[in-house]
Tab-separated table of C-alpha atoms and ligand atoms in Angstrom:
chain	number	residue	atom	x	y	z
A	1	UNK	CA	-14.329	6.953	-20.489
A	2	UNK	CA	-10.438	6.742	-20.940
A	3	UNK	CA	-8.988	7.714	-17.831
A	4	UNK	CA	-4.956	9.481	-17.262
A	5	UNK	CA	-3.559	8.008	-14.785
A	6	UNK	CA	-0.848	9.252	-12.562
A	7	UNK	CA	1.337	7.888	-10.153
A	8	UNK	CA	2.380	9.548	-6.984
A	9	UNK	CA	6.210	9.916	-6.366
A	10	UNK	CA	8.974	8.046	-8.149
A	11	UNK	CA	11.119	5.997	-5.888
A	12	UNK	CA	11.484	2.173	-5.010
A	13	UNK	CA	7.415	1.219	-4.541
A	14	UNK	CA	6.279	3.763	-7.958
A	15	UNK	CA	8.856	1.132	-9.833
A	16	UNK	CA	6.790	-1.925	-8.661
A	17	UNK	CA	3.516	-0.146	-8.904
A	18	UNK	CA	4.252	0.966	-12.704
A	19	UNK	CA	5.342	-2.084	-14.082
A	20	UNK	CA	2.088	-3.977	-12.115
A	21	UNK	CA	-0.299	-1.464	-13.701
A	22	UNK	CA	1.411	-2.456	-17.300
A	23	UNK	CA	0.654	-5.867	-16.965
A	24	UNK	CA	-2.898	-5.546	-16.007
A	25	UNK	CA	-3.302	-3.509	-18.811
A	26	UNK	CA	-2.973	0.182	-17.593
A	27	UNK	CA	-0.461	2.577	-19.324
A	28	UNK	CA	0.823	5.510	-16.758
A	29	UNK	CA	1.025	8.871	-18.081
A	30	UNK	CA	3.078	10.556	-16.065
A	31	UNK	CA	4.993	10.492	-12.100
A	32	UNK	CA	4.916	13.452	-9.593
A	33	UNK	CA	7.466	13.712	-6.673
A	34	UNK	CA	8.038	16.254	-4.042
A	35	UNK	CA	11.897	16.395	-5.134
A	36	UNK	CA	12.784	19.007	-7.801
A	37	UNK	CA	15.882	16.712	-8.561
A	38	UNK	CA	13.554	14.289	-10.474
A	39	UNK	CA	11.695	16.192	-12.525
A	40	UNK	CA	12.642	15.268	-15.992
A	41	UNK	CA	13.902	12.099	-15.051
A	42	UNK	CA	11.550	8.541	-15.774
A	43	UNK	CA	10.960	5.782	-14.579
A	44	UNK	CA	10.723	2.732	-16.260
A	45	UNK	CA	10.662	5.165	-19.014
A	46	UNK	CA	7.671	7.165	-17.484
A	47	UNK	CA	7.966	11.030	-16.933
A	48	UNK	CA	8.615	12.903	-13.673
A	49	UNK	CA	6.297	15.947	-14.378
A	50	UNK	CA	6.960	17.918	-11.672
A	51	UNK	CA	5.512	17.834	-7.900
A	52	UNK	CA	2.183	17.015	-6.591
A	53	UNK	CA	0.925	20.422	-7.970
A	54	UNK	CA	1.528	18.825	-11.358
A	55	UNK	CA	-1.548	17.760	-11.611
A	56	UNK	CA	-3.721	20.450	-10.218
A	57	UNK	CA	-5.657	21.295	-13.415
A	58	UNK	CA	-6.817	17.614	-14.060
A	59	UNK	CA	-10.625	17.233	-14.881
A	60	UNK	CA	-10.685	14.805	-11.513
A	61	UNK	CA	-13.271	12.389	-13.713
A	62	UNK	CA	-11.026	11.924	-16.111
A	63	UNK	CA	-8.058	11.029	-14.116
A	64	UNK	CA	-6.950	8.665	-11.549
A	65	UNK	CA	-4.103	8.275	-8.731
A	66	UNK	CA	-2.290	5.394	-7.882
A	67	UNK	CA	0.434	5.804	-4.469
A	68	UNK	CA	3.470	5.151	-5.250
A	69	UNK	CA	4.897	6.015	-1.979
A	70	UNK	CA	5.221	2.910	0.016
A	71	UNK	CA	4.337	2.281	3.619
A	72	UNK	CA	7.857	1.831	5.424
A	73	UNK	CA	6.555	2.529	9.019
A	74	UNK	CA	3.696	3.321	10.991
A	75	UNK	CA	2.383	6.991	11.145
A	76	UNK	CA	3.884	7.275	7.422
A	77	UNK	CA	4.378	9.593	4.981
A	78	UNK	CA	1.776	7.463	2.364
A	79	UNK	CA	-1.566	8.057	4.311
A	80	UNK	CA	-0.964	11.750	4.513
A	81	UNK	CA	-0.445	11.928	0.491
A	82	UNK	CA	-3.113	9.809	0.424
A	83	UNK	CA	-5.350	12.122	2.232
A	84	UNK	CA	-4.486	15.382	0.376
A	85	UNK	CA	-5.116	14.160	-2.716
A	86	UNK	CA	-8.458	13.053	-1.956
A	87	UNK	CA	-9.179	16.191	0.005
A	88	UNK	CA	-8.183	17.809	-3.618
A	89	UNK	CA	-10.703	15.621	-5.400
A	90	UNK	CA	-8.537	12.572	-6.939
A	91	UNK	CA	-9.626	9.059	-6.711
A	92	UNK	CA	-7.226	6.719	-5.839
A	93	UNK	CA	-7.250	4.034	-8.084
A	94	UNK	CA	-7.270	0.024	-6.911
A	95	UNK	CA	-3.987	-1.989	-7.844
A	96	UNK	CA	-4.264	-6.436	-8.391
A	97	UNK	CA	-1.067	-7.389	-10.148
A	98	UNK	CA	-2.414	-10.558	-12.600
A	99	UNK	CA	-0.050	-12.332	-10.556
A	100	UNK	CA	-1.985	-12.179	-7.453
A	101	UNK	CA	-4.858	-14.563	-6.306
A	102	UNK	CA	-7.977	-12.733	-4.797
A	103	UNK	CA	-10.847	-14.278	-3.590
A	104	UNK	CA	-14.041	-13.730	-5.558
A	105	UNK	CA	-15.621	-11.782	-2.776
A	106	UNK	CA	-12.815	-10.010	-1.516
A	107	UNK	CA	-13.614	-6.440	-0.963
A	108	UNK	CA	-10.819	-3.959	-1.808
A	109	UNK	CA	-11.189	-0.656	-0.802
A	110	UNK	CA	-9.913	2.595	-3.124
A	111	UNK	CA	-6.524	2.610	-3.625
A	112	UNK	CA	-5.784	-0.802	-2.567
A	113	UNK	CA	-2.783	-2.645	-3.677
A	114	UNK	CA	-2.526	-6.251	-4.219
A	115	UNK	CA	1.447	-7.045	-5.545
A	116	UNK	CA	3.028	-9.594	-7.308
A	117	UNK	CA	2.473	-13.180	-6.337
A	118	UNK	CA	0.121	-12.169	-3.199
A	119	UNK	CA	-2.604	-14.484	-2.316
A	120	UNK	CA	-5.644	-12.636	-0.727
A	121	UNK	CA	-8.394	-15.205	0.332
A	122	UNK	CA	-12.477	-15.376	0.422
A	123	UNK	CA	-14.196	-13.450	3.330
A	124	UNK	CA	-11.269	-10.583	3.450
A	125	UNK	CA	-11.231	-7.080	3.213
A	126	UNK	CA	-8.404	-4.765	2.176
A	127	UNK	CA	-8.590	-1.021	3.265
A	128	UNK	CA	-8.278	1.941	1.596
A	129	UNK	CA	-4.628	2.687	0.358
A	130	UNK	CA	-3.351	-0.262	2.691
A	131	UNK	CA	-0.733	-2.498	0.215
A	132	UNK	CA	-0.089	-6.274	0.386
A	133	UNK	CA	3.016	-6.825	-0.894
A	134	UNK	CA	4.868	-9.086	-3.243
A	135	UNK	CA	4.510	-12.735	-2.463
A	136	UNK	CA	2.364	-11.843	0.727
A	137	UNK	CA	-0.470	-14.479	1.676
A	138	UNK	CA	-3.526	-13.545	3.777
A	139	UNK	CA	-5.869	-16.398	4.654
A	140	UNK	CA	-9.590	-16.634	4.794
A	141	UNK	CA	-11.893	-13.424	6.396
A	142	UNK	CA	-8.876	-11.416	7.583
A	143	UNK	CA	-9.286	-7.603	7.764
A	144	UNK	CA	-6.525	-5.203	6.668
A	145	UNK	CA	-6.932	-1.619	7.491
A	146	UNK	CA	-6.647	1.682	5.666
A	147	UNK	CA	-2.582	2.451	4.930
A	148	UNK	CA	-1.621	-0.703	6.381
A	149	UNK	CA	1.506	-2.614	5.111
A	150	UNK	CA	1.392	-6.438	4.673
A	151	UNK	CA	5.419	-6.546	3.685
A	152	UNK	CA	6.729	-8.794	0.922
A	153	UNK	CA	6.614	-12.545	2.072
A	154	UNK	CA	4.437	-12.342	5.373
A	155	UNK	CA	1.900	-14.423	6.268
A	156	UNK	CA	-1.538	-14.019	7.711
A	157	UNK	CA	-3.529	-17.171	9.105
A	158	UNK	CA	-7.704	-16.774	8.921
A	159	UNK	CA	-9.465	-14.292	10.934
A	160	UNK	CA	-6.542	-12.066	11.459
A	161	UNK	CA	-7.152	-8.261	12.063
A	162	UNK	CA	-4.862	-5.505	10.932
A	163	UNK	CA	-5.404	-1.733	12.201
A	164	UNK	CA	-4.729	0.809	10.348
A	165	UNK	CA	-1.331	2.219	9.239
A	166	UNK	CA	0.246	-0.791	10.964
A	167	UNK	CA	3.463	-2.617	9.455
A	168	UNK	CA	3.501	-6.420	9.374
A	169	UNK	CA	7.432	-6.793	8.076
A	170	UNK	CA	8.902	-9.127	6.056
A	171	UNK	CA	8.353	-12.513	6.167
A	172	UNK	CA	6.609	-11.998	9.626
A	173	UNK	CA	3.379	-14.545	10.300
A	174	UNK	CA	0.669	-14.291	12.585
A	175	UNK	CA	-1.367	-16.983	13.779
A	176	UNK	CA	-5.186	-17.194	13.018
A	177	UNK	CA	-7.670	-15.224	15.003
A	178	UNK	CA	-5.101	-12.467	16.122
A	179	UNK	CA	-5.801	-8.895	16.576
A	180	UNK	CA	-3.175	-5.986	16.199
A	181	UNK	CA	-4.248	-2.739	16.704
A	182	UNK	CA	-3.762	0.766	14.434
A	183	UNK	CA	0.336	2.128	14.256
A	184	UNK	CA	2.211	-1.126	15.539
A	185	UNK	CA	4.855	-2.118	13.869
A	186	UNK	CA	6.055	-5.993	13.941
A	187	UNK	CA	9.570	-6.896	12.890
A	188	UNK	CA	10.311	-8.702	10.030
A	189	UNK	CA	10.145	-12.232	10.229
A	190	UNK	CA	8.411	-12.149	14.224
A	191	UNK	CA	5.787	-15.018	14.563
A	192	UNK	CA	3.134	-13.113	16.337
A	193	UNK	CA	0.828	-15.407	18.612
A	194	UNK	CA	-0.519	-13.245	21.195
A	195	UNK	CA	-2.674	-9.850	20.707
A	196	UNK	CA	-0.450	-6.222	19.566
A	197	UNK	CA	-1.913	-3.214	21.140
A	198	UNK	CA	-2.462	0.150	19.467
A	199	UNK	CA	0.945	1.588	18.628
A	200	UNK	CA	3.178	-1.215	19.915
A	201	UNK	CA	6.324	-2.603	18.391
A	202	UNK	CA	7.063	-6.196	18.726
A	203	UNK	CA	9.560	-8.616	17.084
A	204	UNK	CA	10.723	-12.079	17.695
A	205	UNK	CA	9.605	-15.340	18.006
A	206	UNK	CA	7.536	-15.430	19.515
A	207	UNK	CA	6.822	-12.035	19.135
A	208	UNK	CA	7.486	-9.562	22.273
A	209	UNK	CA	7.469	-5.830	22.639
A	210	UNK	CA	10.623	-4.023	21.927
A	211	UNK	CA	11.766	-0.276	21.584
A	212	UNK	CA	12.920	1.897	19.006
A	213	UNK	CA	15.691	0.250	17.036
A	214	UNK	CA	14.949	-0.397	13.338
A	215	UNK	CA	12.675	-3.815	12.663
A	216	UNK	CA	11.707	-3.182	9.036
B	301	JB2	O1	4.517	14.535	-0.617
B	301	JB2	C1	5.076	13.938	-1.534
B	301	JB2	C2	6.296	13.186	-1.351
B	301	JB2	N1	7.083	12.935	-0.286
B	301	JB2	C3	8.108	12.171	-0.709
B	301	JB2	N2	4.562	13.941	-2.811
B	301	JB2	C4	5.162	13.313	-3.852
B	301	JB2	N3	4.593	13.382	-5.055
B	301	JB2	N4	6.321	12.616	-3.712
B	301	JB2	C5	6.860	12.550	-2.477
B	301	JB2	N5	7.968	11.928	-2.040
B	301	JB2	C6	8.840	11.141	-2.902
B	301	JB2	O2	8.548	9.756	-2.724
B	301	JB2	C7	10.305	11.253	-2.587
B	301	JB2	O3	10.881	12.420	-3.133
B	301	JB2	C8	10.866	9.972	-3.229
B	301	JB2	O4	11.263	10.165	-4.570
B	301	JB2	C9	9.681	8.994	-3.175
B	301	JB2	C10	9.908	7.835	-2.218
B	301	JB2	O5	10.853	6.973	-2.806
B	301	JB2	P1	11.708	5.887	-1.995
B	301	JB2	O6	12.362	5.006	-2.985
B	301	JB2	O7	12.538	6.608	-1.002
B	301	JB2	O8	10.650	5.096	-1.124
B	301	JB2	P2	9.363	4.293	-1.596
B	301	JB2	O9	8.288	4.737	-0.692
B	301	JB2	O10	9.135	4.380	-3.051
B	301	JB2	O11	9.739	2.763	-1.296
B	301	JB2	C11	9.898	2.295	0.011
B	301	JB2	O12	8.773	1.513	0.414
B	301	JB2	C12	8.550	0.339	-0.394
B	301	JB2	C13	7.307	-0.350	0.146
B	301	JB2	C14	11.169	1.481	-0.002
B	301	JB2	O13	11.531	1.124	1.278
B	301	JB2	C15	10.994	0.228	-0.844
B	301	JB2	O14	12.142	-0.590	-0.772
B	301	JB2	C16	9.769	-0.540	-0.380
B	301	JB2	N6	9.557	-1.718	-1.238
């Protein structure tokens, strides 16, 4: 059955996401976005319809979601779309740019993203709505949870765990068999060889805990 397809808000990330979908195959029918100002504007010559109530009369069977909303911090603004939409019924549809490498038994959860030029290896498992980013690289039997962020260029060695809603900036890398936990954040380019707790912030290299400031 031909499905609609929609994507979910119309910034930076529903750019990428639109023009990945076209590749693989998938035309978009239309954008929603909380902010009146877009309506009527496109994107990559795709509609703004209106805002997320836009597409309350779908037949849910007949249509899918993709989040365009990217992941730009823990806690974020993504998993909570993410979550009313499905408690309204959508499915969230699964993103591979024919760029990417995946694994032949990779298991990708709904609304997965895989971008441009990421590599996702055998034995790994990408959550629901979590997004691996252009030119990211995740090695053998890693584990990426739901609304996490693998940010453009970072690197994940084998066995590496991910909680969920975490941020692993850009061009960060963490060394094989590491676990961080759900809501850290780590800097861009930190080399993370020791353990991140639940909720903790760390940047450097090697990577140590650090406050508030801004480490995207
Ligand atoms: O509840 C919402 C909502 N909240 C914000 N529903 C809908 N449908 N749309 C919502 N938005 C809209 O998301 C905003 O009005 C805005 O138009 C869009 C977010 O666009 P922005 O370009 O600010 O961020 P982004 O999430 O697309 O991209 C960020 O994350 C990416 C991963 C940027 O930092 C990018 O550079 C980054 N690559």
């Amino acid at each position: 059955m031909t499905k609609q397809v929609f994507v979910i808000g119309a910034g930076g990330h529903a750019k990428v996401v639109i023009d990945a979908l076209r590749r693989a195959g998938t035309m978009v029918d239309g954008l929603v976005d909380a902010d009146p100002g877009r309506v009527g504007s496109t994107v990559l010559g795709v509609p703004v319809l209106g805002g997320d109530e836009a597409l309350e009369r779908c037949d849910r069977d007949r249509t899918r979601v993709v989040n365009g909303i990217g992941a730009v911090g823990p806690a974020d603004l993504r998993a909570k779309v993410y979550a009313a939409y499905r408690a309204r019924g959508f499915v969230f549809a699964t993103l591979v740019d024919p760029s990417a490498v995946v694994g032949g038994d990779v298991v990708l959860d709904q609304g997965a993203q895989i971008l441009a030029g990421a590599v996702v290896q055998t034995g790994c498992r990408v959550g629901c709505d979590a997004i691996v980013n252009t030119r990211a690289a995740i090695d053998h039997d890693c584990q990426v949870g739901a609304h996490a962020h693998i940010a453009p260029g970072a690197v994940l060695s084998g066995d590496v765990r991910i909680g969920e809603r975490t941020l692993v900036g850009t061009g960060a890398t963490v060394i094989q068999g590491i676990r961080i936990g759900a809501g850290a954040l780590v800097a861009a380019g930190a080399v993370v060889i020791r353990d991140v707790a639940d909720g903790a912030r760390v940047a450097g290299n090697p990577a140590r805990p650090i406050g508030d400031e801004v480490c995207r």
